CSV table of C-alpha atoms and ligand atoms in Angstrom, one decimal:
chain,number,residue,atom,x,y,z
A,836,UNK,CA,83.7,69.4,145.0
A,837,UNK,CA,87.1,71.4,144.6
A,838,UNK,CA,88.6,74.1,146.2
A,839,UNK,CA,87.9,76.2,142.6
A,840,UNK,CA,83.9,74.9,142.8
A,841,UNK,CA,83.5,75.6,146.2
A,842,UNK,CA,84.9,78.5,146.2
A,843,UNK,CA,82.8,79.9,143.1
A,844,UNK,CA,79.7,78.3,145.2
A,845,UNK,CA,80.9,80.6,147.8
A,846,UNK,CA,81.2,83.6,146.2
A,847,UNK,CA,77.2,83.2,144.9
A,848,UNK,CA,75.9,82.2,148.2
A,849,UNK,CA,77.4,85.2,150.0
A,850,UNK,CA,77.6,88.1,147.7
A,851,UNK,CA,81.0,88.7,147.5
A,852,UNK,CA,83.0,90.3,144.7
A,853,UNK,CA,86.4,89.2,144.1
A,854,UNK,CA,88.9,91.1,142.9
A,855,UNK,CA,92.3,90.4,141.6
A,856,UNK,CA,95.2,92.2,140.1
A,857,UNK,CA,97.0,91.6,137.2
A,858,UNK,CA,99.9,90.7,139.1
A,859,UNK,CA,98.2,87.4,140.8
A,860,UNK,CA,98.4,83.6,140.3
A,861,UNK,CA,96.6,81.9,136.8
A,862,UNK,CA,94.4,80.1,139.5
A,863,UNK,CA,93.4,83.3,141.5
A,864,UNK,CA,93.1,85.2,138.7
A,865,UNK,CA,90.7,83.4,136.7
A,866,UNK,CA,88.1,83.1,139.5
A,867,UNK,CA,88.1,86.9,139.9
A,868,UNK,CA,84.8,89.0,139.2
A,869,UNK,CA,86.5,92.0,138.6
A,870,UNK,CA,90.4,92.4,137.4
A,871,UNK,CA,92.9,95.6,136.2
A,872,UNK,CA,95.4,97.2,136.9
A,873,UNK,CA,95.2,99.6,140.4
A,874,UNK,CA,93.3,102.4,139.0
A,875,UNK,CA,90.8,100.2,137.3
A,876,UNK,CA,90.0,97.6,140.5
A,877,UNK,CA,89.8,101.3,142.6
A,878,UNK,CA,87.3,102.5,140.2
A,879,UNK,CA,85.1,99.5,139.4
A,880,UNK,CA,85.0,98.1,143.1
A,881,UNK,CA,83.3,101.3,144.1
A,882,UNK,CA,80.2,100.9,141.3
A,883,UNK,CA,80.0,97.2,143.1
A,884,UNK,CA,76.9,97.0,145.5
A,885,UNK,CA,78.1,93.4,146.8
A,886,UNK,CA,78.4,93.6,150.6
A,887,UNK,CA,81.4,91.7,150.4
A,888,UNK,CA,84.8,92.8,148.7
A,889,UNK,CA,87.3,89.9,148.9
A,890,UNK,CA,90.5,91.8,147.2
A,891,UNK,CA,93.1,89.4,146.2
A,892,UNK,CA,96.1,92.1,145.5
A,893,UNK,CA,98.4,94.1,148.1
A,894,UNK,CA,97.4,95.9,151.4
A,895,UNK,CA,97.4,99.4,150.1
A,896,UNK,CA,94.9,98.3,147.5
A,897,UNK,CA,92.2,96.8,150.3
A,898,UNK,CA,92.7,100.1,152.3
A,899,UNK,CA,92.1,102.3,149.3
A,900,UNK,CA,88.7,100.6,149.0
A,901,UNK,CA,87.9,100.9,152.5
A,902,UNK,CA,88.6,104.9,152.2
A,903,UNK,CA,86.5,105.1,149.2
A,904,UNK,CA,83.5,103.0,150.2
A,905,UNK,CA,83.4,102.9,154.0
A,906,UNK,CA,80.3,101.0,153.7
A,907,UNK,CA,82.2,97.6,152.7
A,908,UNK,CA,83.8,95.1,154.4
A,909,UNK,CA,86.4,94.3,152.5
A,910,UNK,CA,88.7,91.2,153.1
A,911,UNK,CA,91.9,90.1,152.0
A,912,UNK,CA,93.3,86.8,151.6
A,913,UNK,CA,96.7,87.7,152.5
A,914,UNK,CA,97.7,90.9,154.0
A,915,UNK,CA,100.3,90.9,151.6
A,916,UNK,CA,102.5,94.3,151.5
A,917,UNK,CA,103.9,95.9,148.6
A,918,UNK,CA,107.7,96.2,149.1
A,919,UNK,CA,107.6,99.9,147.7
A,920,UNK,CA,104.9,100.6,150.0
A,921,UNK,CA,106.6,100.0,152.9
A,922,UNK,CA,109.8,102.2,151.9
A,923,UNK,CA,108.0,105.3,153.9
A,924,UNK,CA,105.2,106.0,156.2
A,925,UNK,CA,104.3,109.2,158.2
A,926,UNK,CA,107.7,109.5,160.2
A,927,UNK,CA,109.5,109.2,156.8
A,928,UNK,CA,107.0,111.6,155.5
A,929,UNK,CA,107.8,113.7,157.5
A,930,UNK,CA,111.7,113.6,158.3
A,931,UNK,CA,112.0,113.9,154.4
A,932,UNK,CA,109.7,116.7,154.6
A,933,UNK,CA,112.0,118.6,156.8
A,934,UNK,CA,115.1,117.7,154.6
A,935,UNK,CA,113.0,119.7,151.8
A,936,UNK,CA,112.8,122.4,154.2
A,937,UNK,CA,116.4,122.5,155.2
A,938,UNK,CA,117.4,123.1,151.7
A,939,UNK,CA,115.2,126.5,151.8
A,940,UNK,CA,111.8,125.6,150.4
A,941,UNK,CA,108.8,125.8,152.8
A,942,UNK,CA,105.8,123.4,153.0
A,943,UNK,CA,103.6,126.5,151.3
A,944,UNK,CA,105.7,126.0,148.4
A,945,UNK,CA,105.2,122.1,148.1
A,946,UNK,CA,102.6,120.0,146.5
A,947,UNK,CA,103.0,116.0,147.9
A,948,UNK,CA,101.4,113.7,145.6
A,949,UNK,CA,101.8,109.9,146.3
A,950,UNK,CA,101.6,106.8,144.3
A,951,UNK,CA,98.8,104.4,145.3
A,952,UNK,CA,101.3,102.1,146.0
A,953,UNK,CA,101.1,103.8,149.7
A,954,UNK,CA,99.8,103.1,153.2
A,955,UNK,CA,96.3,105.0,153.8
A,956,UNK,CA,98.3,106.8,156.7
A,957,UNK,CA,100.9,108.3,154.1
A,958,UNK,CA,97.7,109.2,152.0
A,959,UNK,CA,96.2,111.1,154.8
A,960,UNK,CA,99.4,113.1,155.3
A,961,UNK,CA,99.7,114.1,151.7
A,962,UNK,CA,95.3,114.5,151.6
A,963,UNK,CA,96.4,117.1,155.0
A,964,UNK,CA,98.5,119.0,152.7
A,965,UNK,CA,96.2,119.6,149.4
A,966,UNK,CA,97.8,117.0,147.8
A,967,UNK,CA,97.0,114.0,145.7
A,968,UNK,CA,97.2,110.5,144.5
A,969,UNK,CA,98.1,109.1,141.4
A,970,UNK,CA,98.7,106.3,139.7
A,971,UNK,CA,101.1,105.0,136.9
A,972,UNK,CA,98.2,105.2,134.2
A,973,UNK,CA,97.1,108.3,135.1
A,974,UNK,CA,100.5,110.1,136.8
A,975,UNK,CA,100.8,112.3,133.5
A,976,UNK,CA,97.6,114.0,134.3
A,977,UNK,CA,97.6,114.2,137.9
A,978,UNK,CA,101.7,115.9,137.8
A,979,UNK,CA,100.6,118.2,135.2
A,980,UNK,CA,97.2,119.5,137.5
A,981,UNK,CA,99.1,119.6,140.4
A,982,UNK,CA,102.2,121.3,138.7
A,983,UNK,CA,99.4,124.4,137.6
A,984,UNK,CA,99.9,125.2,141.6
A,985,UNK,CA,102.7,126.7,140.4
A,986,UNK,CA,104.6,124.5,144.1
A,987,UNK,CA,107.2,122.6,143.7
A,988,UNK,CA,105.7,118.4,144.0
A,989,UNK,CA,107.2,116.4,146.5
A,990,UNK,CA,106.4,112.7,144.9
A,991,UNK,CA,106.3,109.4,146.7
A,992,UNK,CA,107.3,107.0,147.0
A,993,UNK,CA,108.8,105.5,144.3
A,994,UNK,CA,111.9,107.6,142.8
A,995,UNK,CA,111.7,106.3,139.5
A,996,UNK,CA,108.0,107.2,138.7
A,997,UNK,CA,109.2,110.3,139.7
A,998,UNK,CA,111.4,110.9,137.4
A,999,UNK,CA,110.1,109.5,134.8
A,1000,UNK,CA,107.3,111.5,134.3
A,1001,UNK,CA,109.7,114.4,134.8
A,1002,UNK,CA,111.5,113.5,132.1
A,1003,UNK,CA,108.7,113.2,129.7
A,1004,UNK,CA,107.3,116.6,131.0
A,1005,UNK,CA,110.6,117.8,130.3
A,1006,UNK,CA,111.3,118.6,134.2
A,1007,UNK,CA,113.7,118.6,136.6
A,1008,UNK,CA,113.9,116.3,139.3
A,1009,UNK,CA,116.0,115.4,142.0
A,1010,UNK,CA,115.9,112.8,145.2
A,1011,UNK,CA,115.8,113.6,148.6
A,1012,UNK,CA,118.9,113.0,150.6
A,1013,UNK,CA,120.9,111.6,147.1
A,1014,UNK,CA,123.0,115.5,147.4
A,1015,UNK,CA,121.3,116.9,144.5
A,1016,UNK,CA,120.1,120.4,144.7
A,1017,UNK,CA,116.5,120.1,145.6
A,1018,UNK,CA,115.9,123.9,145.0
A,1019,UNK,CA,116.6,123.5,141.6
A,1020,UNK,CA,114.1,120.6,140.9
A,1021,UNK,CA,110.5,120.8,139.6
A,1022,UNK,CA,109.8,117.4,141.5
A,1023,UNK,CA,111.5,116.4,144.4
A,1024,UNK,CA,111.5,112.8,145.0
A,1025,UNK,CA,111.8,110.2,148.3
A,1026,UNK,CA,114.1,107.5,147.5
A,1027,UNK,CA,111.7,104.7,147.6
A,1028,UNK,CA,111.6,102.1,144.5
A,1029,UNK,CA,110.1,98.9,143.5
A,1030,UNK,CA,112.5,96.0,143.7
A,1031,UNK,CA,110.8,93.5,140.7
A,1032,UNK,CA,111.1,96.5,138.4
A,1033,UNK,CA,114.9,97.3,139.8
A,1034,UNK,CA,115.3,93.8,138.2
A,1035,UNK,CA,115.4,95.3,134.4
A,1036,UNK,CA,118.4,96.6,133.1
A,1037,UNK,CA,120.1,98.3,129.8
A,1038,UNK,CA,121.8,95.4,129.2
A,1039,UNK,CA,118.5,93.0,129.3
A,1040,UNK,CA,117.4,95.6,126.4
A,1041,UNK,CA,120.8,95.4,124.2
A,1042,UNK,CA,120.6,91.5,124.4
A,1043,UNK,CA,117.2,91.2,123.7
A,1044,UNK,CA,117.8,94.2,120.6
A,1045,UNK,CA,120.9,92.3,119.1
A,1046,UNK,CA,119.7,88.4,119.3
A,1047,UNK,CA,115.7,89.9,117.9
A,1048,UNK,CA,116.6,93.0,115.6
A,1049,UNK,CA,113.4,94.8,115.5
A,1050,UNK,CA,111.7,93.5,119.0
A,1051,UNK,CA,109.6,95.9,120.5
A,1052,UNK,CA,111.0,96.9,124.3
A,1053,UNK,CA,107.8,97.6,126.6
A,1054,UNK,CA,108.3,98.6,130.2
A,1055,UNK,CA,106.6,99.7,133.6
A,1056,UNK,CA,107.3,103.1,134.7
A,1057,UNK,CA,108.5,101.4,138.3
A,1058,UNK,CA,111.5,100.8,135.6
A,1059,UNK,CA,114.8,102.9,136.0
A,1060,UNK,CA,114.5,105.9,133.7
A,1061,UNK,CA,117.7,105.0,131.8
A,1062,UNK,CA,115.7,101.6,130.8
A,1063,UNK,CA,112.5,103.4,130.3
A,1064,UNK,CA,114.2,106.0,128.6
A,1065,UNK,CA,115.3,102.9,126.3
A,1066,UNK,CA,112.1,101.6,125.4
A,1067,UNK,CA,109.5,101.4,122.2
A,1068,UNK,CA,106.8,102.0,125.0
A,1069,UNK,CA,106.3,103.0,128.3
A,1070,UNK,CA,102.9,102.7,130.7
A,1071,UNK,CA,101.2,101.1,133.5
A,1072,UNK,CA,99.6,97.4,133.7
A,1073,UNK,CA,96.6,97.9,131.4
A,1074,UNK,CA,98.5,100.3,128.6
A,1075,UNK,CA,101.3,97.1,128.3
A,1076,UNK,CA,98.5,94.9,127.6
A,1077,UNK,CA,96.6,97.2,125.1
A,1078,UNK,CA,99.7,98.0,123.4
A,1079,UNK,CA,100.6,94.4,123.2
A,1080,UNK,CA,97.3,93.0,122.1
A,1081,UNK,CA,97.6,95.4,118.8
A,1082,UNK,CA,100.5,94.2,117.9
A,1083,UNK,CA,100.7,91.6,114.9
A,1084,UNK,CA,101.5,88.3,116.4
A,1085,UNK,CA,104.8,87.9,114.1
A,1086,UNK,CA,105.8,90.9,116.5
A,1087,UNK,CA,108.1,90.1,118.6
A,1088,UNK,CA,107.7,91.5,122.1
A,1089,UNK,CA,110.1,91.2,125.6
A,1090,UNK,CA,108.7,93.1,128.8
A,1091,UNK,CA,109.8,94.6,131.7
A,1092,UNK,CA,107.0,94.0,134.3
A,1093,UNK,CA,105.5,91.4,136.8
A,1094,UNK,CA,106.2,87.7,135.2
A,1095,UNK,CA,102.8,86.1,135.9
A,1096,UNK,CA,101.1,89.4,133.5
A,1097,UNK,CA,103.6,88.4,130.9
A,1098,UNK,CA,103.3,84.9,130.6
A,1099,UNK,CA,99.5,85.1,130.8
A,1100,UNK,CA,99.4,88.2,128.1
A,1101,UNK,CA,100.7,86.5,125.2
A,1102,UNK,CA,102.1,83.1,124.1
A,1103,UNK,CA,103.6,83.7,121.2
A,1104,UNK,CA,107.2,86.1,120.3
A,1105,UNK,CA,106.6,87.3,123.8
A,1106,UNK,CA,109.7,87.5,126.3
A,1107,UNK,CA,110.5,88.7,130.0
A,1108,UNK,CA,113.3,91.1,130.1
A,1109,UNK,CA,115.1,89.7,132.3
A,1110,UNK,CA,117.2,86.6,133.2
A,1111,UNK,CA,115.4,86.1,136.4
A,1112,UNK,CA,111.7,85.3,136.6
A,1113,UNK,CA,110.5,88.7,138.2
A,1114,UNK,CA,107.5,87.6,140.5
A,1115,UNK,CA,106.3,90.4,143.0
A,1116,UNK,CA,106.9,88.1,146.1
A,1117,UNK,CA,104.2,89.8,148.1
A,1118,UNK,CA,101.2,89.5,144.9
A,1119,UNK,CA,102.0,85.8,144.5
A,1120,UNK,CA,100.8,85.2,148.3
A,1121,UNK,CA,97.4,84.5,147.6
A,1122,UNK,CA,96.7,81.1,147.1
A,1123,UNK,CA,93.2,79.7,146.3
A,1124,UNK,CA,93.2,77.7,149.2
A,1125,UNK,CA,93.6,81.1,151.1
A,1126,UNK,CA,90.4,82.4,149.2
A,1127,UNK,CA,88.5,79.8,150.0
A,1128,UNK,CA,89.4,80.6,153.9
A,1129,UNK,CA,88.6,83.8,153.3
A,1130,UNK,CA,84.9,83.0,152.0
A,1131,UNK,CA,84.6,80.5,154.7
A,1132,UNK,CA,85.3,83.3,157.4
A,1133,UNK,CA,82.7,84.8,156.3
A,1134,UNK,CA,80.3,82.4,156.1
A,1135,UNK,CA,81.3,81.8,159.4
A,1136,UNK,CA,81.1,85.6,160.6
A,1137,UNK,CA,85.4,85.4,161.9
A,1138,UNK,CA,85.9,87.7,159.1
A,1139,UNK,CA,89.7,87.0,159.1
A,1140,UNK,CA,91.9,89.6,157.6
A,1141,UNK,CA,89.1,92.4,157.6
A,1142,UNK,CA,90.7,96.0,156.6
A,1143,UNK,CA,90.3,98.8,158.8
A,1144,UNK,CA,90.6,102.2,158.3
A,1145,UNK,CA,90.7,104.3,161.5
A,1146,UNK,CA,88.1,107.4,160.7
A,1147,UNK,CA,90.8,110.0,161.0
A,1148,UNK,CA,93.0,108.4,159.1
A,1149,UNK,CA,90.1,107.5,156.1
A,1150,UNK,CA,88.6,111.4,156.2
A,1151,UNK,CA,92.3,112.9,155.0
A,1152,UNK,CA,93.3,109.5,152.5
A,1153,UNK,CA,89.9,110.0,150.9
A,1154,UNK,CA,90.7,113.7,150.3
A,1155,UNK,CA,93.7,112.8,148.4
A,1156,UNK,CA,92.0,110.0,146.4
A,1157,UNK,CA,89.2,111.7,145.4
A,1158,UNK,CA,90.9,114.8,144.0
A,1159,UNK,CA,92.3,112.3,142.1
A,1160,UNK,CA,88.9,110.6,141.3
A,1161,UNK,CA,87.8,114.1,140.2
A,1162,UNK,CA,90.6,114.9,137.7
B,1626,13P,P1,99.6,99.3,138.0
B,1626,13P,O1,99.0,100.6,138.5
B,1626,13P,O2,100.1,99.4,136.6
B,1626,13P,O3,98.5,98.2,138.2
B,1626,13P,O4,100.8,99.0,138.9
B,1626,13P,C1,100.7,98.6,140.2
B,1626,13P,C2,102.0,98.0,140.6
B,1626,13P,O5,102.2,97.7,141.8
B,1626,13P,C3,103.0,97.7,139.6
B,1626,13P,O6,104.1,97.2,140.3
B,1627,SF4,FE1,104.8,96.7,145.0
B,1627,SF4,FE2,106.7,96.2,143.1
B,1627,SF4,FE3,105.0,94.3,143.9
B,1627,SF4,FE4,104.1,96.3,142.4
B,1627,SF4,S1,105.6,94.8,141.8
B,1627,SF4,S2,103.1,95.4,144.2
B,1627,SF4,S3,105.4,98.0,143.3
B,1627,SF4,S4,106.6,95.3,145.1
């Protein structure tokens, strides 16, 4: 047998579900029960009554199911961590917190809301605080609800989410330590960003407009706001591919996101924006051979890489997950 058959054998014998990203390998990818972007895998994982929840994707996105179904042990190939992710966690939080402070606006006047792309520690922080999580295919919404507060949002952790949905809200925003006035902004932003996104630019779009007149720019919202502010269309993982799928095929298309989504979206009059092949280092960790060790550790009751959530930290990241859940 090969590593794919035994590890589909695997899978049967031990009631697993295996989850995958977008963002993963063609191999990983295509052995996966349940695939989407990170709002999807967080909702449909939870309807899952497998015991077993081997999640092929980044750190925060194993955590975020062990806060929302406690009862799971959930595994991860690689303990992969998202770049962004890692730009804060509760000392950052915090120190940035004080900065907002300083400039003359107490925490009763501020509303955190984070990006999934978080630790479960930085979740519980902004869960403490009323606050909430969002995601980009939802970020619209959640902004809007939590601007009704009538508090000023402190967003993290990536800058250009931010303010991009400030912009298309027709807000102000401003970033945290950058020396803009944080008093006049509507969201306040930490100065985190995601560094595969970073990789599109406006010149990528004026090359791609003058060799293709009439190609269709599609970006991520992780995308600087001057190149999102540049393109036909604008949304998370699963809007690129809907938007893309309805497209005639004569269409031609170039994308500003993850490489292996692209190249596995469309074959034809589809192009990455970009020069350079924009893998997310971290997502293309996971290997199948590292699946199958994953099964095997459980079959073998070492349950290698099992996410934990400590109880205190899960009780104030599930507060700021499920007032997302709820809107
Ligand atoms: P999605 O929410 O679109 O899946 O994005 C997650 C991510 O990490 C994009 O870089
Ligand atoms: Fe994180 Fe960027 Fe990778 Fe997405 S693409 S997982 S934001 S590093």
């Amino acid at each position: 047998m090969n590593l794919k058959e035994e590890i589909i054998k695997l899978k049967k014998e031990l009631d697993v579900t295996l989850v995958a990203h977008f963002y993963q390998r063609d191999e990983v990818f295509e052995l996966a029960d349940i695939t989407g972007d990170s709002l999807e895998l967080a909702k449909k994982v939870m309807l899952t009554d497998s015991k077993y929840v081997v999640f092929c994707g980044v750190g925060f996105m194993g955590e975020s199911v062990k806060v929302m179904s406690p009862e799971k042990t959930v595994l991860m190939p690689k303990i992969a961590c998202c770049a962004m992710a890692r730009m804060i966690d509760e000392g950052y939080f915090e120190q940035n917190l004080k900065k907002i402070n300083q400039a003359g606006i107490p925490n009763e006047n501020i509303l955190p809301i984070t990006y999934i792309n978080s630790s479960a520690a930085v979740k519980a922080k902004v869960g403490q605080m009323g606050g909430m999580v969002c995601t980009s295919s939802n970020a619209y919404k959640i902004i809007e609800k939590g601007l009704k507060s009538g508090k000023k949002i402190f967003f993290v952790p990536d800058r250009c989410l931010g303010q991009n949905f400030a912009k298309s809200l027709n807000l102000k925003s401003a970033i945290v330590g950058d020396g803009s006035d944080l008093k006049e902004a509507d969201i306040i932003c930490y100065n985190g960003f995601c560094s595969v996104h970073q990789l599109f630019d406006v010149d990528d779009i004026a090359f791609y407009r003058a060799k293709y007149p009439g190609i269709l720019i599609v970006t991520h919202p992780e995308c600087k706001p001057e190149v999102c502010e540049l393109s036909d269309f604008v949304g998370s993982t699963s809007q690129i591919i809907d938007y893309v799928k309805k497209l005639p095929l004569d269409q031609k298309v170039a994308i500003g996101t993850e490489y292996n989504m692209i190249k596995r979206l469309r074959k034809e009059n589809t192009y990455v924006l970009s020069s350079s092949k924009p893998e997310c280092p971290t997502m293309n960790e996971t290997t199948l051979q590292d699946v199958y060790n994953t099964l095997l550790s459980i079959k073998e009751g070492r349950f290698d890489n099992e996410i934990s959530v400590s109880e205190e930290t899960r009780k104030w990241a599930y507060e700021a997950l499920n007032r997302m859940f709820e809107i």
